[in-house]
Short mmCIF file of C-alpha atoms (C1' of nucleotides) in Angstrom, two decimals:
data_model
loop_
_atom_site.label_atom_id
_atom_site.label_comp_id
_atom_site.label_asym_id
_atom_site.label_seq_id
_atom_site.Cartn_x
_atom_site.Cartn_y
_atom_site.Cartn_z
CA UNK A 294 7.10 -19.82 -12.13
CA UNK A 295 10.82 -19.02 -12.67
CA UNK A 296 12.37 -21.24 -15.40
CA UNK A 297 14.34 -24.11 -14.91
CA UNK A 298 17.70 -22.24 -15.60
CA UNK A 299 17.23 -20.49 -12.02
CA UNK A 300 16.36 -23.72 -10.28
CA UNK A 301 19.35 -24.96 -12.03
CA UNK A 302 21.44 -22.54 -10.68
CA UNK A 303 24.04 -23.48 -7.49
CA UNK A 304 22.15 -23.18 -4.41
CA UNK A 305 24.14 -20.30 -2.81
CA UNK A 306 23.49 -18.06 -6.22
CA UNK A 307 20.05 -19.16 -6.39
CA UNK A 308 19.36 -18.10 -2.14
CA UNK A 309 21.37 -15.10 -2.73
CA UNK A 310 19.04 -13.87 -5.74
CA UNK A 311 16.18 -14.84 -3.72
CA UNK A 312 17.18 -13.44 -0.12
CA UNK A 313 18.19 -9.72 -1.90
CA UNK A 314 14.36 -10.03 -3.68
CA UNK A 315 12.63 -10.75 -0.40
CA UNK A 316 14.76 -8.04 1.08
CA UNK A 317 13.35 -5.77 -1.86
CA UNK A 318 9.93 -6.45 -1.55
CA UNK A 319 10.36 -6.43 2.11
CA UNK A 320 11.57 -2.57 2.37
CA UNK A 321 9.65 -1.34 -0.93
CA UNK A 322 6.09 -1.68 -2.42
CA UNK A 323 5.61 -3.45 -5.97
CA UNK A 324 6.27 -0.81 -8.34
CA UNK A 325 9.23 0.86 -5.78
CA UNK A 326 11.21 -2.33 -5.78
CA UNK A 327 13.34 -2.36 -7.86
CA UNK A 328 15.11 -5.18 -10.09
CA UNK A 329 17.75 -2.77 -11.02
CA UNK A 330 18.60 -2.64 -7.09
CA UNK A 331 18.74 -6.63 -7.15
CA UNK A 332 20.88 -7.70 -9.93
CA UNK A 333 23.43 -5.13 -8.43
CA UNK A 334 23.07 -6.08 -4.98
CA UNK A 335 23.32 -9.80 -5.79
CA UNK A 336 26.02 -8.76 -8.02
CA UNK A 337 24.61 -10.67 -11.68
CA UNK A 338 23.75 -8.79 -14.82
CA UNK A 339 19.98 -7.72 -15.83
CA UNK A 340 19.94 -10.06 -18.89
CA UNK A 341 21.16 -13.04 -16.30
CA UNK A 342 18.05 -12.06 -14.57
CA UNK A 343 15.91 -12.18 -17.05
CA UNK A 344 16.70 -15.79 -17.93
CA UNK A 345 15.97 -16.61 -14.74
CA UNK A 346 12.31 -14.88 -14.38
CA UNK A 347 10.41 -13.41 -17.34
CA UNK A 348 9.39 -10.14 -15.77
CA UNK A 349 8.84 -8.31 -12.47
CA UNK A 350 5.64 -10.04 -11.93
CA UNK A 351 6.62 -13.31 -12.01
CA UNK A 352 9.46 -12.68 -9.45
CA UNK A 353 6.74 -10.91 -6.79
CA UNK A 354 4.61 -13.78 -7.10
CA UNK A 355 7.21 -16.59 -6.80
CA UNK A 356 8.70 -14.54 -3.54
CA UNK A 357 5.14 -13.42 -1.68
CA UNK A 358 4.10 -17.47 -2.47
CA UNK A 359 7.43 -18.35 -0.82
CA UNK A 360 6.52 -16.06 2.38
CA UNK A 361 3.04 -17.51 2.64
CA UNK A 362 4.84 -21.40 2.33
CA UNK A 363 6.76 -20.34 5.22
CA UNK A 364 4.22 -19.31 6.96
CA UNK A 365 2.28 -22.14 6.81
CA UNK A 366 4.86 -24.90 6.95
CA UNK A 367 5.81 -22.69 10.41
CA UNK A 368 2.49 -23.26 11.67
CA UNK A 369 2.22 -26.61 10.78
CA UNK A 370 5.44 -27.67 12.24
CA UNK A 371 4.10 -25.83 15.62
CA UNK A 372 1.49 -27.64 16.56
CA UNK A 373 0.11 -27.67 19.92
CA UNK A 374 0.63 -30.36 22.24
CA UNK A 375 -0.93 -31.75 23.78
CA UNK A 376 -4.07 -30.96 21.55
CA UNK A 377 -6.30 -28.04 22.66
CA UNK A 378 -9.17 -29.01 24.34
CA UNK A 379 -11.52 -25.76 22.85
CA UNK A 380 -11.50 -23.51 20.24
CA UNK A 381 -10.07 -20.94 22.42
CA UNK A 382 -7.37 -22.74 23.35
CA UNK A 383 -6.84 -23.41 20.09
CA UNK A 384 -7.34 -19.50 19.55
CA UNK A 385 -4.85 -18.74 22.19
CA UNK A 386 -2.11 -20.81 20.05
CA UNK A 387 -2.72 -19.46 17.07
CA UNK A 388 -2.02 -16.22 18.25
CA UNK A 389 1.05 -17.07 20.02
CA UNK A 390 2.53 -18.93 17.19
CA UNK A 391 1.93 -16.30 14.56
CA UNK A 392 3.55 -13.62 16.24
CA UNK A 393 6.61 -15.83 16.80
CA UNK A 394 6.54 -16.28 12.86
CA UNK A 395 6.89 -12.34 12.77
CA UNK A 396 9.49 -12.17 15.07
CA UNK A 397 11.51 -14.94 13.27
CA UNK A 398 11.13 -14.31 9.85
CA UNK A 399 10.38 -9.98 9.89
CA UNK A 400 11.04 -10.37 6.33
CA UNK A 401 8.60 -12.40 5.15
CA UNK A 402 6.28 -11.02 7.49
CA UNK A 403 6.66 -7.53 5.48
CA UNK A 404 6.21 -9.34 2.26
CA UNK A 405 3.07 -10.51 2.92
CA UNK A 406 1.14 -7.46 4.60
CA UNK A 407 2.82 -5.42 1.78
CA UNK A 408 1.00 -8.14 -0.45
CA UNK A 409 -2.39 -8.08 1.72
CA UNK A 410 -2.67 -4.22 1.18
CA UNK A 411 -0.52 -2.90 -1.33
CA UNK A 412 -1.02 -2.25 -4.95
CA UNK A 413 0.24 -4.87 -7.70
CA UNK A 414 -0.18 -5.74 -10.63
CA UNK A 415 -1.39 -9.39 -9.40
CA UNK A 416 -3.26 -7.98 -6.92
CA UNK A 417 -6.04 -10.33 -7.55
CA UNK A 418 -4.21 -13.79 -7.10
CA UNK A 419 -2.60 -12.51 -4.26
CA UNK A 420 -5.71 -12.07 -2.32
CA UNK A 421 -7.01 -15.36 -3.13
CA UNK A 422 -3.94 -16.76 -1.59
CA UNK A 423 -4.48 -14.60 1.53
CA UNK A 424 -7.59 -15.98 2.09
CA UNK A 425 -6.53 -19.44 1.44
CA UNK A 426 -4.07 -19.28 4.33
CA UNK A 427 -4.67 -17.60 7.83
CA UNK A 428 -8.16 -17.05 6.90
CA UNK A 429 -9.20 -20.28 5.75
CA UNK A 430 -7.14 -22.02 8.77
CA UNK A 431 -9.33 -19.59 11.45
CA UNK A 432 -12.84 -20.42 9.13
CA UNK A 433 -12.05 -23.57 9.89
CA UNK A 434 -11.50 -23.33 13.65
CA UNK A 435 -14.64 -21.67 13.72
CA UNK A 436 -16.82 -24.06 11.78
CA UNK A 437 -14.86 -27.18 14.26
CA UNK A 438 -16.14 -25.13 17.21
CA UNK A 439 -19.35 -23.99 16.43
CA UNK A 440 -19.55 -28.23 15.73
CA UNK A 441 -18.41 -28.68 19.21
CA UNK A 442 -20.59 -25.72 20.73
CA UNK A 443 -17.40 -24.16 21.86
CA UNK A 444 -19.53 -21.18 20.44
CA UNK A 445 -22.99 -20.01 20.93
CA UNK A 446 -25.04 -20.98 17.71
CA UNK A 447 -26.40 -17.96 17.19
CA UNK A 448 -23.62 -16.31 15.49
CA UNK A 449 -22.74 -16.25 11.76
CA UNK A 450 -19.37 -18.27 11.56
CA UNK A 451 -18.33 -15.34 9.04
CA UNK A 452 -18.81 -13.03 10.63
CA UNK A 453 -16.42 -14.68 13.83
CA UNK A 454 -14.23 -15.67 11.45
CA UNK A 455 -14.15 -11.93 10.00
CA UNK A 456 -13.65 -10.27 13.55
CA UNK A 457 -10.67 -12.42 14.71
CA UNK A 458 -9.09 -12.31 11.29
CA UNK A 459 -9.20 -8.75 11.47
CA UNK A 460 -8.02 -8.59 14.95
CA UNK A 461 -5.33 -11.00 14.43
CA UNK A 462 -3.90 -9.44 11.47
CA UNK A 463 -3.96 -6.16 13.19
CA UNK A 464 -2.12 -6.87 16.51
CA UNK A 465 0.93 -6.17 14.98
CA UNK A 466 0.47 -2.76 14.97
CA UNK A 467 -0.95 -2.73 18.55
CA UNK A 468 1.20 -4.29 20.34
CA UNK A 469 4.24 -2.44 19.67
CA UNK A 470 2.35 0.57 20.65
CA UNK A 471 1.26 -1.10 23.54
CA UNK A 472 4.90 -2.19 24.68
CA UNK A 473 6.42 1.05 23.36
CA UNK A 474 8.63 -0.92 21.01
CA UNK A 475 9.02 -1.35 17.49
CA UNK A 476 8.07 -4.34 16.40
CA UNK A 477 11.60 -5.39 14.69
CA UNK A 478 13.35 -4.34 17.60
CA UNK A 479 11.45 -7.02 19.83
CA UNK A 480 13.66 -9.92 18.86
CA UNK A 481 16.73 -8.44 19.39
CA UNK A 482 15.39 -6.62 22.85
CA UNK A 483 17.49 -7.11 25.77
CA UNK A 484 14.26 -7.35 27.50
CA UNK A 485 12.82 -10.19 25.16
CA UNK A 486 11.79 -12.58 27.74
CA UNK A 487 9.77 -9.51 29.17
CA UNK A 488 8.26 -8.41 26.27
CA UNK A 489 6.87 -11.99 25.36
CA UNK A 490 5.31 -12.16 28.60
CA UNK A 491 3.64 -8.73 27.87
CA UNK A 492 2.54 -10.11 24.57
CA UNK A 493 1.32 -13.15 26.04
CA UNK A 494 -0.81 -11.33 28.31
CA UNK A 495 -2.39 -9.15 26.10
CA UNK A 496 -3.42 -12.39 23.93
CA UNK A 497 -5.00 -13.58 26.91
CA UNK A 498 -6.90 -10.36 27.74
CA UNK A 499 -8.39 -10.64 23.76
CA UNK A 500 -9.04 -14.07 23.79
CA UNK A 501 -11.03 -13.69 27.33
CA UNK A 502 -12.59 -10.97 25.23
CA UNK A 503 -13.36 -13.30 22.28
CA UNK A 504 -14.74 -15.77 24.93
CA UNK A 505 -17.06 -14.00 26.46
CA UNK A 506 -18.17 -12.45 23.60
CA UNK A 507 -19.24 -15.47 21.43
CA UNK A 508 -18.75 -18.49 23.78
CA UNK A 509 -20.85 -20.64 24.90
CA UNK A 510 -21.59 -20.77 28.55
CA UNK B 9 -0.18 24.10 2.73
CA UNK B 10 -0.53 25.34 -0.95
CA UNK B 11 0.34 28.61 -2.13
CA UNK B 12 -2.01 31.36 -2.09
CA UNK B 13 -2.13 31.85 -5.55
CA UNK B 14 -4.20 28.57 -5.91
CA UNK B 15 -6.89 29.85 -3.37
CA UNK B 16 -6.96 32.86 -5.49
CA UNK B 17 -7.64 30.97 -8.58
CA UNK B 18 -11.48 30.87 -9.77
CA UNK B 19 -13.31 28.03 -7.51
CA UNK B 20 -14.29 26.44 -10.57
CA UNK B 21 -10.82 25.88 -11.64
CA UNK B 22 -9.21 25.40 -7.87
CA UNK B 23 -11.58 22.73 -7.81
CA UNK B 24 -11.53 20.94 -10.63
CA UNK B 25 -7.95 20.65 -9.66
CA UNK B 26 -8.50 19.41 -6.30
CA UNK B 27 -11.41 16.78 -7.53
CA UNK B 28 -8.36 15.29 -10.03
CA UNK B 29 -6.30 15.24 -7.67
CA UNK B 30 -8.41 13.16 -5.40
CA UNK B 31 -9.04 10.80 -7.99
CA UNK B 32 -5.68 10.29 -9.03
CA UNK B 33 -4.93 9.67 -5.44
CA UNK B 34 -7.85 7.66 -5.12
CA UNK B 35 -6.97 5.47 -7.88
CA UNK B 36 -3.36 5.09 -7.26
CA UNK B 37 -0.82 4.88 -4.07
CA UNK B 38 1.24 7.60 -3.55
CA UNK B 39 4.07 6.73 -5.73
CA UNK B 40 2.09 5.73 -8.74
CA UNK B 41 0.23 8.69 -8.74
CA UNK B 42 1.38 10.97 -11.60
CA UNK B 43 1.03 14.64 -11.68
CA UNK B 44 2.06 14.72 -15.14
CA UNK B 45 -1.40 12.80 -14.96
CA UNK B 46 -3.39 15.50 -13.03
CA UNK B 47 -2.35 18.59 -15.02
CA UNK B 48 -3.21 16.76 -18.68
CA UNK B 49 -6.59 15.90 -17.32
CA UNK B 50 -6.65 19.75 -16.08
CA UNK B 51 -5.85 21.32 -19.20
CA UNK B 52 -3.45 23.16 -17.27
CA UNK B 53 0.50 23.49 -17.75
CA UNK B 54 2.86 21.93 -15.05
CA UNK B 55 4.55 25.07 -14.42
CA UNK B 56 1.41 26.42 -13.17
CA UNK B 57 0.96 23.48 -11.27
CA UNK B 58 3.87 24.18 -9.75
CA UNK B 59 2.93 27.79 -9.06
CA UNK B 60 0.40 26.35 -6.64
CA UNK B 61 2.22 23.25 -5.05
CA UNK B 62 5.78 23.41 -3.80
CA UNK B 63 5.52 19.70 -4.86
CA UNK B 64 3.87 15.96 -4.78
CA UNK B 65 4.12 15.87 -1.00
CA UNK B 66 2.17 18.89 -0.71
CA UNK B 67 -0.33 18.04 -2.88
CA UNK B 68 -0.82 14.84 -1.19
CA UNK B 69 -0.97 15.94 2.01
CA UNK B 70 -3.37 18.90 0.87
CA UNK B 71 -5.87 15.93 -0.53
CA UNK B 72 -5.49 13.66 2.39
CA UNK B 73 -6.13 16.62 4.91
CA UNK B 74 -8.77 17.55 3.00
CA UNK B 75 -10.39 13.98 3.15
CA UNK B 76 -10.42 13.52 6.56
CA UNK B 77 -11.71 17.29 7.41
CA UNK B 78 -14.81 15.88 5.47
CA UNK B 79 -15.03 12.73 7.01
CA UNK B 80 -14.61 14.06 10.30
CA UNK B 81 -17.26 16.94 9.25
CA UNK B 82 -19.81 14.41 8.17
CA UNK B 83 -19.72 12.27 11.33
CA UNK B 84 -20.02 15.63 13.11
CA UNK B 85 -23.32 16.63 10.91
CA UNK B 86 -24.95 13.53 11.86
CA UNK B 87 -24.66 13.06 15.32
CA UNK B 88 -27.77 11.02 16.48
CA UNK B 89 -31.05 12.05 17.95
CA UNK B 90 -31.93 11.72 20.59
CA UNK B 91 -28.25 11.11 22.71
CA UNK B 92 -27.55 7.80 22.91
CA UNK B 93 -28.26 6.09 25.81
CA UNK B 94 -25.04 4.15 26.56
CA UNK B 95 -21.48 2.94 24.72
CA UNK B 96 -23.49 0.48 22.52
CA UNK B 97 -25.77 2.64 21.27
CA UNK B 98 -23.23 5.11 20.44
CA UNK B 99 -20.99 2.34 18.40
CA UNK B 100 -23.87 0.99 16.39
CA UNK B 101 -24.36 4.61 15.41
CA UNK B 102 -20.83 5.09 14.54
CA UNK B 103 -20.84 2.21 12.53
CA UNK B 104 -24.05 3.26 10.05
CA UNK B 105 -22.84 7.07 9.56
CA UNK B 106 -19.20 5.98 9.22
CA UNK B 107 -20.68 3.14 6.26
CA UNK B 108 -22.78 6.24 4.63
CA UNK B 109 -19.70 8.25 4.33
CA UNK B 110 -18.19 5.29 2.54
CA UNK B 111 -21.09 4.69 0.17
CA UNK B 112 -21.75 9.15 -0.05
CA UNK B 113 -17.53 9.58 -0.73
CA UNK B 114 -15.77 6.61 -2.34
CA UNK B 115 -13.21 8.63 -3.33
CA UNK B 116 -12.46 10.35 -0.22
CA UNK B 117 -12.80 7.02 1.36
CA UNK B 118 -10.09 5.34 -0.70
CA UNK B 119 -7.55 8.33 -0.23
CA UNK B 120 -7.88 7.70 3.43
CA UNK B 121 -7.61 3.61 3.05
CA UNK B 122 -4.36 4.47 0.84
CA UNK B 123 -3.07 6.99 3.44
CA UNK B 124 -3.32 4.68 6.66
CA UNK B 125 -1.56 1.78 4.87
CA UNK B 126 0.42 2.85 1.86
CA UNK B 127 4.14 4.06 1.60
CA UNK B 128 4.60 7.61 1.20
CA UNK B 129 7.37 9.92 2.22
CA UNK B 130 4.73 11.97 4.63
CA UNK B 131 3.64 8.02 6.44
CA UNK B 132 4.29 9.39 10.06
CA UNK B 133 2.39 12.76 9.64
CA UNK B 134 -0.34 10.75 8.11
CA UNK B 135 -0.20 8.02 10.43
CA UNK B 136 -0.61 10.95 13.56
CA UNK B 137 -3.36 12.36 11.61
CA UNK B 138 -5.02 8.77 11.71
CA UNK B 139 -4.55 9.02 15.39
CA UNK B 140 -6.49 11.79 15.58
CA UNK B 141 -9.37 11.10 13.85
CA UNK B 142 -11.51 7.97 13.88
CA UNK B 143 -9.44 5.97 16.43
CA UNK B 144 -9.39 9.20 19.05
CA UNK B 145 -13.01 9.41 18.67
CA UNK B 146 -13.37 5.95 19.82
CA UNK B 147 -10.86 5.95 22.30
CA UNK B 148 -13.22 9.04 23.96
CA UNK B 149 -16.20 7.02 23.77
CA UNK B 150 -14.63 3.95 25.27
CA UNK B 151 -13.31 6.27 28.21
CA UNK B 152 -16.71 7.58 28.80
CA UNK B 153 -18.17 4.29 28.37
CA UNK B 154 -16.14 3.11 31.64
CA UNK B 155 -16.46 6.18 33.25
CA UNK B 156 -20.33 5.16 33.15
CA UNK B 157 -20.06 1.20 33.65
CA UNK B 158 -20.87 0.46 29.80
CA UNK B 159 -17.98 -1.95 30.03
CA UNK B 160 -16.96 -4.22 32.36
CA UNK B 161 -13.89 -2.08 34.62
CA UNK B 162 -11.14 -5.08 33.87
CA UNK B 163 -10.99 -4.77 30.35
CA UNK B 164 -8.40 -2.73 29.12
CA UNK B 165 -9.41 0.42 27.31
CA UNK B 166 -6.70 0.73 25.27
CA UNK B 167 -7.70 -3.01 23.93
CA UNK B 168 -11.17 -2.36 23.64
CA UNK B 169 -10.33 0.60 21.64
CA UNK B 170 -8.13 -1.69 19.39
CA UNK B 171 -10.58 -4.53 18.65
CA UNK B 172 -13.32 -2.03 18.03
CA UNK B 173 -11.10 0.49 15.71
CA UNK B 174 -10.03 -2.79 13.88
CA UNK B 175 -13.03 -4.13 12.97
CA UNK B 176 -14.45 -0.52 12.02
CA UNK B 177 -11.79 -0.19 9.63
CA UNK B 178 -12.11 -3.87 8.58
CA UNK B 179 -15.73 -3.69 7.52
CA UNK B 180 -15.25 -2.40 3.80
CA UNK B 181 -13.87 -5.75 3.48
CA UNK B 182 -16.44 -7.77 5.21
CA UNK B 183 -19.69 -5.99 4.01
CA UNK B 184 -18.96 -6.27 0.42
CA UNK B 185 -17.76 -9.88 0.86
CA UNK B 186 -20.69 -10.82 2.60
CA UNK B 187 -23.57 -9.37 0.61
CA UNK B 188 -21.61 -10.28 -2.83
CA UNK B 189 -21.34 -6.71 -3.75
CA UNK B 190 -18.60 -4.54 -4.28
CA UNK B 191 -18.39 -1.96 -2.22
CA UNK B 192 -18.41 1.24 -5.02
CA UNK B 193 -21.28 -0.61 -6.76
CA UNK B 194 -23.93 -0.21 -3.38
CA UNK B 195 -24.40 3.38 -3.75
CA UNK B 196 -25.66 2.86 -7.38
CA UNK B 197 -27.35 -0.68 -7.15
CA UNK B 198 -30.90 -0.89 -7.10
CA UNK B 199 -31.62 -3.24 -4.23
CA UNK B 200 -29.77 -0.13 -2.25
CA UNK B 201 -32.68 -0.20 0.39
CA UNK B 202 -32.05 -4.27 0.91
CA UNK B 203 -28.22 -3.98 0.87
CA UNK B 204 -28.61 -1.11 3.60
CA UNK B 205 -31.13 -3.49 5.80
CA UNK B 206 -28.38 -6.50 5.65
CA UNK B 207 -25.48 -3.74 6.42
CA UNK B 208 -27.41 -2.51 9.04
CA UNK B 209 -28.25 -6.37 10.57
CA UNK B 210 -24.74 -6.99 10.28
CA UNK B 211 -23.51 -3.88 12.87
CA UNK B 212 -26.49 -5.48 15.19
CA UNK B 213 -24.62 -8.56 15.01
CA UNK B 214 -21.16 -6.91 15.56
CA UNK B 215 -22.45 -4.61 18.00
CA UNK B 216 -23.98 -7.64 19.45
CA UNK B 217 -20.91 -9.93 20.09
CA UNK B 218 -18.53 -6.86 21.23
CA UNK B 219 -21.77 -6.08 23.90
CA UNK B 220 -21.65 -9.53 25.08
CA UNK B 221 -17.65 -9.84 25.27
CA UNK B 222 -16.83 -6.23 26.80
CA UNK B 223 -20.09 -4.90 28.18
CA UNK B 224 -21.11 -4.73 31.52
CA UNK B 225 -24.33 -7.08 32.62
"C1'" DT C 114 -1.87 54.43 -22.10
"C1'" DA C 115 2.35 52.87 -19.93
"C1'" DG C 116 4.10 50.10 -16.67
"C1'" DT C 117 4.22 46.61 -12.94
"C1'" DG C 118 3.43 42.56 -10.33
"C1'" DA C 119 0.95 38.24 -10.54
"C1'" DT C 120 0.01 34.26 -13.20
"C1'" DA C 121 0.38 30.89 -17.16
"C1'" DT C 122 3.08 28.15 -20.27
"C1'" DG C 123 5.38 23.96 -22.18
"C1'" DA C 124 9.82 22.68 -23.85
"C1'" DC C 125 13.34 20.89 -21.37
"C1'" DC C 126 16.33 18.47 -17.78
"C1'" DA C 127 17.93 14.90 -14.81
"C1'" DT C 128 16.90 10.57 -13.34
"C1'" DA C 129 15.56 5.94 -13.02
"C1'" DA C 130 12.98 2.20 -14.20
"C1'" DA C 131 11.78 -2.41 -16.95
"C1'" DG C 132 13.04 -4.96 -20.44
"C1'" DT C 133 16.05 -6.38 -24.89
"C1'" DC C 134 19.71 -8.33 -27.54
"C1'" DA C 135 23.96 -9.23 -29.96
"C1'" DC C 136 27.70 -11.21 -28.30
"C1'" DA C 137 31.02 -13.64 -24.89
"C1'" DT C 138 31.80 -17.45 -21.95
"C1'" DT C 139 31.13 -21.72 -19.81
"C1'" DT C 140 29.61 -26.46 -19.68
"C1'" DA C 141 28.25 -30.78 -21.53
"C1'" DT C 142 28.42 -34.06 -25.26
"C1'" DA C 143 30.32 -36.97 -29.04
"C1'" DT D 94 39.44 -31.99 -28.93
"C1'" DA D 95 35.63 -30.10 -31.59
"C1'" DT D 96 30.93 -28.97 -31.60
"C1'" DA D 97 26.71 -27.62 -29.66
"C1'" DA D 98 23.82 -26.18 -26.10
"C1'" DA D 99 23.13 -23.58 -22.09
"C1'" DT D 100 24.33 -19.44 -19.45
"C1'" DG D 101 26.12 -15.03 -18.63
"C1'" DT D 102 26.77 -10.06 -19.89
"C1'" DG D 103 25.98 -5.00 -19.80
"C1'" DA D 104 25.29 -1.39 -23.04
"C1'" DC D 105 21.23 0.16 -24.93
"C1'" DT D 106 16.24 1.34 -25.85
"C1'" DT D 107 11.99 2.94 -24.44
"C1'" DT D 108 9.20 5.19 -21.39
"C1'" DA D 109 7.77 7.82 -17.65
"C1'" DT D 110 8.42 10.65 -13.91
"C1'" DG D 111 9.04 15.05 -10.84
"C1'" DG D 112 10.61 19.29 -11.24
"C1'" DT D 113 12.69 23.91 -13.58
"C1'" DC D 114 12.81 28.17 -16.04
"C1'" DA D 115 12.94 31.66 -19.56
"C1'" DT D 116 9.39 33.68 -21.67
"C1'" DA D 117 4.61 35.18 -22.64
"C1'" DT D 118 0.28 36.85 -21.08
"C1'" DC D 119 -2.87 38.92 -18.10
"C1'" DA D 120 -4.99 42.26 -14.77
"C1'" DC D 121 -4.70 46.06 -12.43
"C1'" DT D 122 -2.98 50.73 -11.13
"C1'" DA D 123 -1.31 55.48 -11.80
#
DNA sequence: TAGTGATATGACCATAAAGTCACATTTATA
DNA sequence: TATAAATGTGACTTTATGGTCATATCACTA
């Protein structure tokens, strides 16, 4: 945790610091960042910095736990309604609501994937949190379906749980290939309204997939 | 490519260079990496080093080629007897040889893991070698798979080849997770027979669900 | 043996990073 | 206003890297 001096600091100061550090860790890997690049961007000295956080590591964690807060609180705050009525609905707006997380907050989003499969030095926590977030919230889908026999008993929740993870986590890289966009440029696409359709459809095409593959029927 | 001179040198020492250099790029992402590293370990001076390699790029790319020539070569070597008889078959036999390369060349294995997802000056070249390698091989036997009614015509290839290529690569993480082993410990562990019977029940399972959700009844 | 091209060497350079610290400045308190 | 506590500062230290180069050594040929 930062010290107190840095929460004491006057909120524009204390977002600027912490805006240029996502944008670091956002563009760079742990040990490429660089804190150097920060205190000049954001225009402090390096011992102001280091009264604030009391290394590199301590700033990483305190922004990649900010990302994954946002994250969450994002997909809290957009709920369904009115409630789905299976687990692939539920499915369904899960996916949609992620990717409009990535699209809204491409920063963040780069923080954490950077976190999921890059190198740091708190490797180890960091992957505990991963799991304690999107994973955990799909486990828990799962186990709330297989209760409702949304999904056919037969199959080991883990191993559902492990194939949508894995395809939800990776659908960023296939549907910009898919559209033939890049991802960042989505948002700011002319065609946006377009594209989401596209995107859209392609969820439904994997969750029909999904369905027929492990529900019940 | 490397200059002649290092073919020229004595095998022994050309390859005691190139195994360090795989394990340095095993162990660490590109950046980290240190050739200052690789030359102490091989008692051999950086200027010669130098001599061989225009630079770290090189070297890199030299060891990543290298890694996927031999993956691609082992799949290659073990292509099943007799012919498989349809798109299923072929997958579930994808999955076990692609696992024994994992468990026969951990090192290898984690060059290519740190290729497809790390930073590295040479990402695009290696993300187009990617391309070519595990995911075009699927993407063939998906085609042929339609071609021959393995899977149902309305599904899109292009997305089966996605969720399948996903959860391929996903597996290291899975397996290990789910047998409560780590992954570089299998090889040398002494249930090794048991831990290949659960691997092996867990493909069936996988193979199982994507049969049910793309295949053609 | 003399000479020539290929190969080996490691001190050295430029660069950049994380982190420190003695001191300056601001802010709060009495 | 005087004192003390909290903040701010940036030159500096340490450490490591990728890469260079003048020089030494080797292996082969004539």
């Amino acid at each position: 945790m930062p010290n107190q001096t840095f929460f004491n600091l006057p909120d524009k100061k204390r977002q600027k610091i912490t805006d240029l550090a996502i944008l670091e860790f956002a563009h760079a890997d742990y040990d490429t960042a660089s804190i150097s690049n920060i205190v000049k961007q954001a225009k402090i000295a390096k011992g102001s910095f280091y009264q604030y956080f009391a290394d590199k590591k301590e700033l990483y964690l305190y922004v990649v736990n900010l990302a994954y807060d946002q994250r969450i609180a994002f997909i809290r705050e957009n709920h369904p309604t009115p409630e789905p009525r299976d687990f692939f609905e539920s499915l369904r707006w899960l996916f949609h609501v992620s990717v409009q997380f990535n699209l809204q907050q491409p920063l963040l989003t780069q923080v954490i994937n950077r976190a999921a499969y890059g190198d740091s030095p708190v490797k180890k926590i960091l992957l505990a949190r991963a799991q304690a977030t999107a994973r955990q919230y799909i486990q828990d889908l799962v186990q709330k379906g297989m209760a409702q026999g949304d999904l056919i008993p037969t199959i080991d929740p883990d191993l559902a749980t492990f194939i949508i993870v894995t395809a939800s986590d990776n659908l960023k890289y296939y549907i910009p290939q898919k559209l033939g966009v890049e991802t960042q440029k989505i948002a700011e696409d002319a065609d946006f309204e377009l594209n989401m359709q596209a995107i859209d459809h392609i969820f439904d095409q994997l969750v029909q997939v999904f369905k027929r593959g492990m529900g019940q029927r």
